[in-house]
PDB file of N, CA, C and O in Angstrom:
ATOM      1  N   GLU K   1      65.494 134.713 120.436  1.00  0.00           N
ATOM      2  CA  GLU K   1      66.479 133.822 121.079  1.00  0.00           C
ATOM      3  C   GLU K   1      67.898 133.889 120.258  1.00  0.00           C
ATOM      4  O   GLU K   1      67.929 133.056 119.384  1.00  0.00           O
ATOM      5  N   GLY K   2      68.664 134.882 120.576  1.00  0.00           N
ATOM      6  CA  GLY K   2      69.853 135.010 119.850  1.00  0.00           C
ATOM      7  C   GLY K   2      69.921 135.657 118.638  1.00  0.00           C
ATOM      8  O   GLY K   2      70.885 135.630 117.995  1.00  0.00           O
ATOM      9  N   PHE K   3      68.721 136.337 118.223  1.00  0.00           N
ATOM     10  CA  PHE K   3      68.691 136.879 116.956  1.00  0.00           C
ATOM     11  C   PHE K   3      68.650 138.475 117.209  1.00  0.00           C
ATOM     12  O   PHE K   3      67.985 139.164 118.096  1.00  0.00           O
ATOM     13  N   ASP K   4      69.402 139.219 116.352  1.00  0.00           N
ATOM     14  CA  ASP K   4      69.258 140.614 116.394  1.00  0.00           C
ATOM     15  C   ASP K   4      68.286 141.162 115.431  1.00  0.00           C
ATOM     16  O   ASP K   4      68.332 140.670 113.985  1.00  0.00           O
ATOM     17  N   VAL K   5      67.229 141.993 115.535  1.00  0.00           N
ATOM     18  CA  VAL K   5      66.342 142.258 114.695  1.00  0.00           C
ATOM     19  C   VAL K   5      66.323 143.799 114.292  1.00  0.00           C
ATOM     20  O   VAL K   5      66.516 144.737 115.406  1.00  0.00           O
ATOM     21  N   PHE K   6      66.524 144.297 113.169  1.00  0.00           N
ATOM     22  CA  PHE K   6      66.520 145.700 112.720  1.00  0.00           C
ATOM     23  C   PHE K   6      65.246 146.018 111.926  1.00  0.00           C
ATOM     24  O   PHE K   6      64.752 145.249 111.243  1.00  0.00           O
ATOM     25  N   SER K   7      64.671 147.110 112.025  1.00  0.00           N
ATOM     26  CA  SER K   7      63.481 147.645 111.295  1.00  0.00           C
ATOM     27  C   SER K   7      63.921 148.802 110.549  1.00  0.00           C
ATOM     28  O   SER K   7      64.633 149.794 111.002  1.00  0.00           O
ATOM     29  N   ALA K   8      63.415 148.883 109.303  1.00  0.00           N
ATOM     30  CA  ALA K   8      63.750 149.980 108.398  1.00  0.00           C
ATOM     31  C   ALA K   8      62.265 150.375 107.778  1.00  0.00           C
ATOM     32  O   ALA K   8      61.767 149.405 107.091  1.00  0.00           O
ATOM     33  N   PRO K   9      62.045 151.497 107.624  1.00  0.00           N
ATOM     34  CA  PRO K   9      60.853 152.022 107.008  1.00  0.00           C
ATOM     35  C   PRO K   9      60.759 152.245 105.578  1.00  0.00           C
ATOM     36  O   PRO K   9      59.812 152.248 104.945  1.00  0.00           O
ATOM     37  N   ASP K  10      62.099 152.082 104.890  1.00  0.00           N
ATOM     38  CA  ASP K  10      62.173 152.213 103.514  1.00  0.00           C
ATOM     39  C   ASP K  10      63.367 151.551 103.090  1.00  0.00           C
ATOM     40  O   ASP K  10      64.244 151.151 103.893  1.00  0.00           O
ATOM     41  N   VAL K  11      63.752 151.613 101.753  1.00  0.00           N
ATOM     42  CA  VAL K  11      64.835 150.890 101.112  1.00  0.00           C
ATOM     43  C   VAL K  11      66.074 151.535 101.590  1.00  0.00           C
ATOM     44  O   VAL K  11      67.112 151.128 101.940  1.00  0.00           O
ATOM     45  N   ALA K  12      66.090 153.080 101.506  1.00  0.00           N
ATOM     46  CA  ALA K  12      67.362 153.814 101.955  1.00  0.00           C
ATOM     47  C   ALA K  12      67.849 153.429 103.401  1.00  0.00           C
ATOM     48  O   ALA K  12      69.151 153.224 103.610  1.00  0.00           O
ATOM     49  N   SER K  13      66.733 153.328 104.311  1.00  0.00           N
ATOM     50  CA  SER K  13      67.087 153.026 105.634  1.00  0.00           C
ATOM     51  C   SER K  13      67.692 151.474 105.552  1.00  0.00           C
ATOM     52  O   SER K  13      68.708 151.106 106.502  1.00  0.00           O
ATOM     53  N   ALA K  14      67.113 150.617 104.982  1.00  0.00           N
ATOM     54  CA  ALA K  14      67.643 149.187 105.011  1.00  0.00           C
ATOM     55  C   ALA K  14      68.974 149.132 104.487  1.00  0.00           C
ATOM     56  O   ALA K  14      69.736 148.441 105.031  1.00  0.00           O
ATOM     57  N   LEU K  15      69.322 149.850 103.413  1.00  0.00           N
ATOM     58  CA  LEU K  15      70.537 149.916 102.964  1.00  0.00           C
ATOM     59  C   LEU K  15      71.659 150.468 103.935  1.00  0.00           C
ATOM     60  O   LEU K  15      72.848 149.864 103.966  1.00  0.00           O
ATOM     61  N   GLN K  16      71.259 151.381 104.606  1.00  0.00           N
ATOM     62  CA  GLN K  16      72.047 152.049 105.822  1.00  0.00           C
ATOM     63  C   GLN K  16      72.487 150.940 106.682  1.00  0.00           C
ATOM     64  O   GLN K  16      73.543 150.942 107.353  1.00  0.00           O
ATOM     65  N   ILE K  17      71.441 150.050 107.030  1.00  0.00           N
ATOM     66  CA  ILE K  17      71.709 149.158 108.080  1.00  0.00           C
ATOM     67  C   ILE K  17      72.564 148.057 107.529  1.00  0.00           C
ATOM     68  O   ILE K  17      73.535 147.500 108.221  1.00  0.00           O
ATOM     69  N   LEU K  18      72.362 147.680 106.339  1.00  0.00           N
ATOM     70  CA  LEU K  18      73.177 146.567 105.716  1.00  0.00           C
ATOM     71  C   LEU K  18      74.764 146.986 105.558  1.00  0.00           C
ATOM     72  O   LEU K  18      75.401 146.270 105.655  1.00  0.00           O
ATOM     73  N   GLU K  19      74.983 148.341 105.535  1.00  0.00           N
ATOM     74  CA  GLU K  19      76.330 148.775 105.431  1.00  0.00           C
ATOM     75  C   GLU K  19      77.055 148.727 106.738  1.00  0.00           C
ATOM     76  O   GLU K  19      78.158 148.539 106.836  1.00  0.00           O
ATOM     77  N   LYS K  20      76.151 148.766 107.747  1.00  0.00           N
ATOM     78  CA  LYS K  20      76.929 148.753 109.198  1.00  0.00           C
ATOM     79  C   LYS K  20      76.744 147.304 109.799  1.00  0.00           C
ATOM     80  O   LYS K  20      77.565 147.049 110.750  1.00  0.00           O
ATOM     81  N   GLU K  21      75.800 146.549 109.309  1.00  0.00           N
ATOM     82  CA  GLU K  21      75.570 145.153 110.250  1.00  0.00           C
ATOM     83  C   GLU K  21      75.694 144.017 109.058  1.00  0.00           C
ATOM     84  O   GLU K  21      75.496 144.236 107.899  1.00  0.00           O
ATOM     85  N   THR K  22      76.293 143.040 109.419  1.00  0.00           N
ATOM     86  CA  THR K  22      76.294 141.673 108.719  1.00  0.00           C
ATOM     87  C   THR K  22      74.955 141.014 109.046  1.00  0.00           C
ATOM     88  O   THR K  22      74.690 140.534 110.165  1.00  0.00           O
ATOM     89  N   LEU K  23      74.008 140.995 107.898  1.00  0.00           N
ATOM     90  CA  LEU K  23      72.870 140.258 108.113  1.00  0.00           C
ATOM     91  C   LEU K  23      72.676 138.949 107.404  1.00  0.00           C
ATOM     92  O   LEU K  23      73.191 138.857 106.126  1.00  0.00           O
ATOM     93  N   SER K  24      71.993 137.964 107.875  1.00  0.00           N
ATOM     94  CA  SER K  24      71.809 136.560 107.128  1.00  0.00           C
ATOM     95  C   SER K  24      70.655 136.699 106.393  1.00  0.00           C
ATOM     96  O   SER K  24      70.474 135.911 105.389  1.00  0.00           O
ATOM     97  N   LEU K  25      69.594 137.477 106.918  1.00  0.00           N
ATOM     98  CA  LEU K  25      68.355 137.506 106.279  1.00  0.00           C
ATOM     99  C   LEU K  25      67.681 139.017 106.402  1.00  0.00           C
ATOM    100  O   LEU K  25      67.820 139.691 107.184  1.00  0.00           O
ATOM    101  N   VAL K  26      66.999 139.157 105.245  1.00  0.00           N
ATOM    102  CA  VAL K  26      66.321 140.533 104.975  1.00  0.00           C
ATOM    103  C   VAL K  26      64.888 139.975 104.696  1.00  0.00           C
ATOM    104  O   VAL K  26      64.577 139.258 103.809  1.00  0.00           O
ATOM    105  N   ILE K  27      63.903 140.622 105.471  1.00  0.00           N
ATOM    106  CA  ILE K  27      62.242 140.308 105.048  1.00  0.00           C
ATOM    107  C   ILE K  27      61.984 141.683 104.673  1.00  0.00           C
ATOM    108  O   ILE K  27      61.845 142.564 105.537  1.00  0.00           O
ATOM    109  N   THR K  28      61.314 141.719 103.596  1.00  0.00           N
ATOM    110  CA  THR K  28      60.664 142.990 103.025  1.00  0.00           C
ATOM    111  C   THR K  28      59.358 142.911 102.473  1.00  0.00           C
ATOM    112  O   THR K  28      59.042 141.739 101.941  1.00  0.00           O
ATOM    113  N   ASP K  29      58.560 143.816 102.401  1.00  0.00           N
ATOM    114  CA  ASP K  29      57.350 143.997 101.579  1.00  0.00           C
ATOM    115  C   ASP K  29      57.604 144.241 100.299  1.00  0.00           C
ATOM    116  O   ASP K  29      58.660 144.899  99.802  1.00  0.00           O
ATOM    117  N   VAL K  30      56.706 143.957  99.369  1.00  0.00           N
ATOM    118  CA  VAL K  30      56.866 144.482  98.023  1.00  0.00           C
ATOM    119  C   VAL K  30      56.697 146.082  97.995  1.00  0.00           C
ATOM    120  O   VAL K  30      57.369 146.723  97.352  1.00  0.00           O
ATOM    121  N   MET K  31      55.862 146.508  98.659  1.00  0.00           N
ATOM    122  CA  MET K  31      55.512 147.882  98.591  1.00  0.00           C
ATOM    123  C   MET K  31      56.219 148.722  99.729  1.00  0.00           C
ATOM    124  O   MET K  31      56.020 148.500 101.010  1.00  0.00           O
ATOM    125  N   LEU K  32      56.980 149.695  99.236  1.00  0.00           N
ATOM    126  CA  LEU K  32      57.931 150.474 100.170  1.00  0.00           C
ATOM    127  C   LEU K  32      57.720 151.948  99.794  1.00  0.00           C
ATOM    128  O   LEU K  32      57.647 152.115  98.469  1.00  0.00           O
ATOM    129  N   PRO K  33      57.785 152.778 100.616  1.00  0.00           N
ATOM    130  CA  PRO K  33      57.669 154.345 100.235  1.00  0.00           C
ATOM    131  C   PRO K  33      58.490 154.817  99.181  1.00  0.00           C
ATOM    132  O   PRO K  33      58.192 155.725  98.296  1.00  0.00           O
ATOM    133  N   ASP K  34      59.769 154.278  99.053  1.00  0.00           N
ATOM    134  CA  ASP K  34      60.835 155.006  98.164  1.00  0.00           C
ATOM    135  C   ASP K  34      61.187 154.045  97.112  1.00  0.00           C
ATOM    136  O   ASP K  34      62.067 154.360  96.250  1.00  0.00           O
ATOM    137  N   ALA K  35      60.792 152.757  97.053  1.00  0.00           N
ATOM    138  CA  ALA K  35      61.120 151.943  96.071  1.00  0.00           C
ATOM    139  C   ALA K  35      60.140 150.645  96.261  1.00  0.00           C
ATOM    140  O   ALA K  35      59.185 150.734  96.957  1.00  0.00           O
ATOM    141  N   ASN K  36      60.552 149.546  95.624  1.00  0.00           N
ATOM    142  CA  ASN K  36      59.682 148.225  95.941  1.00  0.00           C
ATOM    143  C   ASN K  36      60.654 147.157  96.427  1.00  0.00           C
ATOM    144  O   ASN K  36      61.953 147.207  96.197  1.00  0.00           O
ATOM    145  N   GLY K  37      60.110 146.124  97.017  1.00  0.00           N
ATOM    146  CA  GLY K  37      61.090 145.190  97.517  1.00  0.00           C
ATOM    147  C   GLY K  37      61.791 144.227  96.663  1.00  0.00           C
ATOM    148  O   GLY K  37      62.774 143.763  96.824  1.00  0.00           O
ATOM    149  N   LEU K  38      61.361 144.244  95.314  1.00  0.00           N
ATOM    150  CA  LEU K  38      62.044 143.665  94.339  1.00  0.00           C
ATOM    151  C   LEU K  38      63.351 144.362  94.021  1.00  0.00           C
ATOM    152  O   LEU K  38      64.383 143.736  93.760  1.00  0.00           O
ATOM    153  N   GLU K  39      63.142 145.720  93.981  1.00  0.00           N
ATOM    154  CA  GLU K  39      64.400 146.526  93.572  1.00  0.00           C
ATOM    155  C   GLU K  39      65.474 146.357  94.873  1.00  0.00           C
ATOM    156  O   GLU K  39      66.628 146.201  94.620  1.00  0.00           O
ATOM    157  N   LEU K  40      64.842 146.354  96.069  1.00  0.00           N
ATOM    158  CA  LEU K  40      65.759 146.096  97.188  1.00  0.00           C
ATOM    159  C   LEU K  40      66.465 144.738  97.167  1.00  0.00           C
ATOM    160  O   LEU K  40      67.418 144.632  97.552  1.00  0.00           O
ATOM    161  N   THR K  41      65.685 143.836  96.802  1.00  0.00           N
ATOM    162  CA  THR K  41      66.248 142.356  96.664  1.00  0.00           C
ATOM    163  C   THR K  41      67.453 142.369  95.705  1.00  0.00           C
ATOM    164  O   THR K  41      68.389 141.706  95.905  1.00  0.00           O
ATOM    165  N   LYS K  42      67.293 143.029  94.600  1.00  0.00           N
ATOM    166  CA  LYS K  42      68.277 143.187  93.713  1.00  0.00           C
ATOM    167  C   LYS K  42      69.749 143.755  94.199  1.00  0.00           C
ATOM    168  O   LYS K  42      70.679 143.338  94.041  1.00  0.00           O
ATOM    169  N   GLN K  43      69.450 144.786  94.929  1.00  0.00           N
ATOM    170  CA  GLN K  43      70.455 145.495  95.340  1.00  0.00           C
ATOM    171  C   GLN K  43      71.137 144.695  96.471  1.00  0.00           C
ATOM    172  O   GLN K  43      72.483 144.571  96.624  1.00  0.00           O
ATOM    173  N   VAL K  44      70.496 144.077  97.445  1.00  0.00           N
ATOM    174  CA  VAL K  44      70.934 143.311  98.412  1.00  0.00           C
ATOM    175  C   VAL K  44      71.675 142.123  97.764  1.00  0.00           C
ATOM    176  O   VAL K  44      72.883 141.780  98.326  1.00  0.00           O
ATOM    177  N   LYS K  45      71.224 141.351  96.780  1.00  0.00           N
ATOM    178  CA  LYS K  45      71.861 140.202  96.294  1.00  0.00           C
ATOM    179  C   LYS K  45      73.185 140.634  95.587  1.00  0.00           C
ATOM    180  O   LYS K  45      74.086 139.739  95.465  1.00  0.00           O
ATOM    181  N   SER K  46      73.063 141.806  94.997  1.00  0.00           N
ATOM    182  CA  SER K  46      74.293 142.290  94.180  1.00  0.00           C
ATOM    183  C   SER K  46      75.458 142.830  95.099  1.00  0.00           C
ATOM    184  O   SER K  46      76.678 142.584  94.800  1.00  0.00           O
ATOM    185  N   GLN K  47      75.037 143.476  96.202  1.00  0.00           N
ATOM    186  CA  GLN K  47      75.975 143.975  97.232  1.00  0.00           C
ATOM    187  C   GLN K  47      76.382 142.905  98.432  1.00  0.00           C
ATOM    188  O   GLN K  47      77.356 142.996  99.011  1.00  0.00           O
ATOM    189  N   TYR K  48      75.402 141.997  98.670  1.00  0.00           N
ATOM    190  CA  TYR K  48      75.638 141.175 100.019  1.00  0.00           C
ATOM    191  C   TYR K  48      75.196 139.761  99.573  1.00  0.00           C
ATOM    192  O   TYR K  48      73.988 139.357  99.949  1.00  0.00           O
ATOM    193  N   ALA K  49      75.920 139.002  98.746  1.00  0.00           N
ATOM    194  CA  ALA K  49      75.458 137.730  98.143  1.00  0.00           C
ATOM    195  C   ALA K  49      75.234 136.878  99.086  1.00  0.00           C
ATOM    196  O   ALA K  49      74.312 135.895  98.751  1.00  0.00           O
ATOM    197  N   LEU K  50      75.729 136.822 100.279  1.00  0.00           N
ATOM    198  CA  LEU K  50      75.336 135.818 101.283  1.00  0.00           C
ATOM    199  C   LEU K  50      74.031 136.202 102.106  1.00  0.00           C
ATOM    200  O   LEU K  50      73.673 135.312 102.788  1.00  0.00           O
ATOM    201  N   THR K  51      73.515 137.274 101.939  1.00  0.00           N
ATOM    202  CA  THR K  51      72.167 137.717 102.666  1.00  0.00           C
ATOM    203  C   THR K  51      71.044 137.118 101.872  1.00  0.00           C
ATOM    204  O   THR K  51      70.985 137.294 100.662  1.00  0.00           O
ATOM    205  N   GLU K  52      70.194 136.272 102.504  1.00  0.00           N
ATOM    206  CA  GLU K  52      68.995 135.846 101.923  1.00  0.00           C
ATOM    207  C   GLU K  52      67.986 136.793 102.162  1.00  0.00           C
ATOM    208  O   GLU K  52      67.895 137.717 102.908  1.00  0.00           O
ATOM    209  N   VAL K  53      66.939 136.924 101.049  1.00  0.00           N
ATOM    210  CA  VAL K  53      65.846 137.789 101.086  1.00  0.00           C
ATOM    211  C   VAL K  53      64.513 137.124 100.993  1.00  0.00           C
ATOM    212  O   VAL K  53      64.485 136.274 100.014  1.00  0.00           O
ATOM    213  N   ILE K  54      63.617 137.346 101.778  1.00  0.00           N
ATOM    214  CA  ILE K  54      62.142 137.009 101.664  1.00  0.00           C
ATOM    215  C   ILE K  54      61.410 138.288 101.466  1.00  0.00           C
ATOM    216  O   ILE K  54      61.576 139.312 102.143  1.00  0.00           O
ATOM    217  N   VAL K  55      60.411 138.083 100.309  1.00  0.00           N
ATOM    218  CA  VAL K  55      59.742 139.311  99.939  1.00  0.00           C
ATOM    219  C   VAL K  55      58.240 138.841 100.130  1.00  0.00           C
ATOM    220  O   VAL K  55      57.815 137.694  99.669  1.00  0.00           O
ATOM    221  N   LEU K  56      57.578 139.645 100.924  1.00  0.00           N
ATOM    222  CA  LEU K  56      56.012 139.290 101.163  1.00  0.00           C
ATOM    223  C   LEU K  56      55.342 140.329 100.381  1.00  0.00           C
ATOM    224  O   LEU K  56      55.649 141.496 100.202  1.00  0.00           O
ATOM    225  N   THR K  57      54.033 140.017 100.029  1.00  0.00           N
ATOM    226  CA  THR K  57      53.091 140.986  99.685  1.00  0.00           C
ATOM    227  C   THR K  57      51.571 140.517  99.929  1.00  0.00           C
ATOM    228  O   THR K  57      51.331 139.370 100.131  1.00  0.00           O
ATOM    229  N   ALA K  58      50.857 141.477  99.928  1.00  0.00           N
ATOM    230  CA  ALA K  58      49.409 141.209 100.140  1.00  0.00           C
ATOM    231  C   ALA K  58      48.686 141.363  98.777  1.00  0.00           C
ATOM    232  O   ALA K  58      47.344 140.908  98.653  1.00  0.00           O
ATOM    233  N   TYR K  59      49.519 141.543  97.695  1.00  0.00           N
ATOM    234  CA  TYR K  59      48.892 141.639  96.348  1.00  0.00           C
ATOM    235  C   TYR K  59      48.670 140.179  95.819  1.00  0.00           C
ATOM    236  O   TYR K  59      49.420 139.245  96.153  1.00  0.00           O
ATOM    237  N   GLY K  60      47.362 139.809  95.190  1.00  0.00           N
ATOM    238  CA  GLY K  60      47.066 138.683  94.692  1.00  0.00           C
ATOM    239  C   GLY K  60      48.107 138.167  93.701  1.00  0.00           C
ATOM    240  O   GLY K  60      48.050 136.820  93.447  1.00  0.00           O
ATOM    241  N   ASN K  61      48.660 138.945  93.050  1.00  0.00           N
ATOM    242  CA  ASN K  61      49.272 138.742  91.832  1.00  0.00           C
ATOM    243  C   ASN K  61      50.723 139.712  91.829  1.00  0.00           C
ATOM    244  O   ASN K  61      50.463 140.927  91.764  1.00  0.00           O
ATOM    245  N   ILE K  62      51.943 138.972  91.995  1.00  0.00           N
ATOM    246  CA  ILE K  62      52.980 140.060  91.960  1.00  0.00           C
ATOM    247  C   ILE K  62      53.336 140.887  90.723  1.00  0.00           C
ATOM    248  O   ILE K  62      53.964 141.754  90.635  1.00  0.00           O
ATOM    249  N   LYS K  63      52.559 140.410  89.588  1.00  0.00           N
ATOM    250  CA  LYS K  63      52.846 141.213  88.364  1.00  0.00           C
ATOM    251  C   LYS K  63      51.997 142.479  88.481  1.00  0.00           C
ATOM    252  O   LYS K  63      52.398 143.348  87.610  1.00  0.00           O
ATOM    253  N   ASP K  64      51.115 142.582  89.548  1.00  0.00           N
ATOM    254  CA  ASP K  64      50.293 143.806  89.519  1.00  0.00           C
ATOM    255  C   ASP K  64      51.029 145.190  89.100  1.00  0.00           C
ATOM    256  O   ASP K  64      50.911 145.657  88.045  1.00  0.00           O
ATOM    257  N   PRO K  65      51.787 145.571  89.910  1.00  0.00           N
ATOM    258  CA  PRO K  65      52.394 146.874  89.560  1.00  0.00           C
ATOM    259  C   PRO K  65      53.863 146.944  89.164  1.00  0.00           C
ATOM    260  O   PRO K  65      54.664 147.774  88.729  1.00  0.00           O
ATOM    261  N   PHE K  66      54.652 145.607  89.279  1.00  0.00           N
ATOM    262  CA  PHE K  66      55.903 145.645  89.043  1.00  0.00           C
ATOM    263  C   PHE K  66      56.487 144.785  87.885  1.00  0.00           C
ATOM    264  O   PHE K  66      57.579 145.147  87.327  1.00  0.00           O
ATOM    265  N   CYS K  67      55.828 143.886  87.311  1.00  0.00           N
ATOM    266  CA  CYS K  67      56.474 142.956  86.338  1.00  0.00           C
ATOM    267  C   CYS K  67      55.903 143.382  85.015  1.00  0.00           C
ATOM    268  O   CYS K  67      54.658 143.642  84.930  1.00  0.00           O
ATOM    269  N   HIS K  68      56.714 143.523  84.036  1.00  0.00           N
ATOM    270  CA  HIS K  68      56.134 144.073  82.715  1.00  0.00           C
ATOM    271  C   HIS K  68      56.131 142.868  81.699  1.00  0.00           C
ATOM    272  O   HIS K  68      56.464 143.124  80.574  1.00  0.00           O
ATOM    273  N   GLU K  69      55.829 141.734  82.225  1.00  0.00           N
ATOM    274  CA  GLU K  69      55.739 140.623  81.297  1.00  0.00           C
ATOM    275  C   GLU K  69      54.507 140.577  80.696  1.00  0.00           C
ATOM    276  O   GLU K  69      53.564 140.921  81.184  1.00  0.00           O
ATOM    277  N   LYS K  70      54.413 139.985  79.323  1.00  0.00           N
ATOM    278  CA  LYS K  70      53.142 139.705  78.708  1.00  0.00           C
ATOM    279  C   LYS K  70      52.472 138.551  79.299  1.00  0.00           C
ATOM    280  O   LYS K  70      53.143 137.665  79.740  1.00  0.00           O
ATOM    281  N   PRO K  71      51.157 138.598  79.373  1.00  0.00           N
ATOM    282  CA  PRO K  71      50.446 137.362  79.931  1.00  0.00           C
ATOM    283  C   PRO K  71      50.662 136.291  78.981  1.00  0.00           C
ATOM    284  O   PRO K  71      50.696 136.420  77.873  1.00  0.00           O
ATOM    285  N   LEU K  72      50.513 134.933  79.594  1.00  0.00           N
ATOM    286  CA  LEU K  72      50.741 133.930  78.675  1.00  0.00           C
ATOM    287  C   LEU K  72      49.574 133.511  77.927  1.00  0.00           C
ATOM    288  O   LEU K  72      48.378 133.754  78.475  1.00  0.00           O
TER     289      LEU K  72
END
């Protein structure tokens, strides 16, 4: 009701949509074919500061393939 929804299969497509549309929210998965959702989040927040981002994952621990922190 009153929302426009856009779908993008990868980061490149998502960024093309963001160039053309003013979005208030991006919902992304961590795993994408050409990058990951955390990289997309950094790009969105640096270029579109007012756009909020929700990152979803089926991974039990987001450190799995993406974070290079030492365990506590």
